[in-house]
XYZ file of C-alpha atoms in Angstrom:
115
model
C -10.817 -10.673 -22.994
C -10.797 -8.450 -19.710
C -7.984 -5.746 -19.278
C -8.785 -4.880 -15.738
C -11.009 -6.706 -13.312
C -12.629 -4.548 -10.347
C -12.727 -6.903 -6.999
C -14.876 -5.150 -4.300
C -13.552 -6.563 -0.962
C -14.859 -6.496 2.598
C -14.263 -8.880 5.564
C -16.955 -11.490 4.680
C -16.050 -15.214 3.580
C -17.873 -14.651 0.384
C -15.095 -11.653 -0.292
C -12.565 -14.256 -0.148
C -13.943 -16.488 -2.731
C -14.464 -13.590 -4.916
C -10.927 -12.573 -4.492
C -9.616 -16.163 -5.240
C -11.913 -16.525 -8.219
C -10.651 -13.380 -9.586
C -7.271 -14.358 -9.240
C -8.121 -17.585 -10.887
C -9.616 -15.917 -13.913
C -6.950 -12.796 -14.578
C -5.694 -14.284 -18.049
C -3.098 -11.274 -18.287
C -5.674 -8.701 -16.841
C -4.846 -6.465 -13.861
C -6.897 -6.521 -10.955
C -8.328 -3.118 -9.226
C -9.063 -4.025 -5.624
C -11.790 -1.811 -3.830
C -12.742 -1.508 -0.123
C -15.281 0.813 0.996
C -15.617 2.391 4.403
C -19.415 2.028 4.834
C -21.579 3.189 7.938
C -23.363 -0.369 7.592
C -20.222 -2.469 7.815
C -18.992 -4.008 10.977
C -16.763 -1.889 12.804
C -17.505 1.376 11.353
C -16.730 3.805 14.086
C -19.596 5.866 15.340
C -19.662 9.242 17.444
C -20.930 8.876 21.002
C -23.056 11.365 22.206
C -21.681 13.535 25.014
C -22.761 13.350 28.520
C -24.805 16.798 29.056
C -23.645 16.889 32.497
C -19.778 16.585 32.146
C -19.195 18.472 28.561
C -16.546 15.997 27.637
C -17.108 16.777 24.056
C -13.354 17.540 23.196
C -12.460 14.202 24.404
C -15.127 12.458 22.560
C -14.083 14.090 19.445
C -10.289 12.958 19.808
C -11.578 9.559 20.887
C -13.720 9.304 17.652
C -11.004 10.678 15.457
C -8.551 8.166 16.858
C -10.890 5.427 16.194
C -11.576 6.446 12.465
C -7.923 6.338 11.735
C -7.511 2.874 13.214
C -10.415 1.940 11.011
C -9.128 3.532 7.959
C -5.668 2.025 8.525
C -7.024 -1.357 9.153
C -8.749 -1.037 5.650
C -5.908 -0.136 4.143
C -3.792 -2.867 5.538
C -6.588 -5.307 4.329
C -6.181 -4.228 0.899
C -2.479 -4.393 0.832
C -2.495 -7.953 2.170
C -4.472 -8.766 -0.799
C -2.552 -6.684 -3.166
C 0.466 -8.370 -1.962
C -0.898 -11.859 -2.588
C -1.984 -11.140 -6.063
C 1.186 -9.318 -6.876
C 3.097 -12.458 -5.791
C 1.059 -14.505 -7.789
C 2.452 -12.320 -10.928
C -0.828 -10.058 -11.152
C -0.481 -6.508 -11.802
C -2.680 -5.130 -9.090
C -3.818 -1.747 -7.834
C -5.888 -0.984 -4.775
C -8.296 1.917 -3.622
C -10.033 2.725 -0.712
C -13.169 4.925 -0.581
C -16.305 5.909 1.630
C -19.708 5.597 0.687
C -22.821 2.977 -0.607
C -21.075 -0.249 -1.981
C -23.523 -0.273 -5.049
C -22.999 3.509 -6.244
C -19.071 3.497 -5.568
C -18.543 0.427 -7.441
C -20.496 1.501 -10.277
C -19.006 4.965 -10.391
C -15.265 3.185 -10.258
C -16.056 0.812 -12.944
C -17.181 3.806 -15.072
C -14.669 6.160 -14.714
C -11.658 3.765 -14.725
C -13.175 1.709 -17.630
C -13.035 -1.531 -15.886
């Protein structure tokens, strides 16, 4: 029997299926939801190169930081909505958002949290 189930989520349709399957198979286990901010993910903000003639570096940095904050917040909102759904089903649920390569981060989290 499992005590804690790690569910890695992204914005794909397969991710929704994985989440629903995890909800159905908890059997008194808790869930740890994971969302990763990865450069390969859709919507990941990428810095724009400055125009060498206008020198707008400060504005570009501000724009990038704003885009990053929005992206980060959207990821947390995505996780929270799944956590609320699981919790309302009576399942103890935690969530975490990180950065990096999916495979590596999933394995690290599973190992360090004994999931």
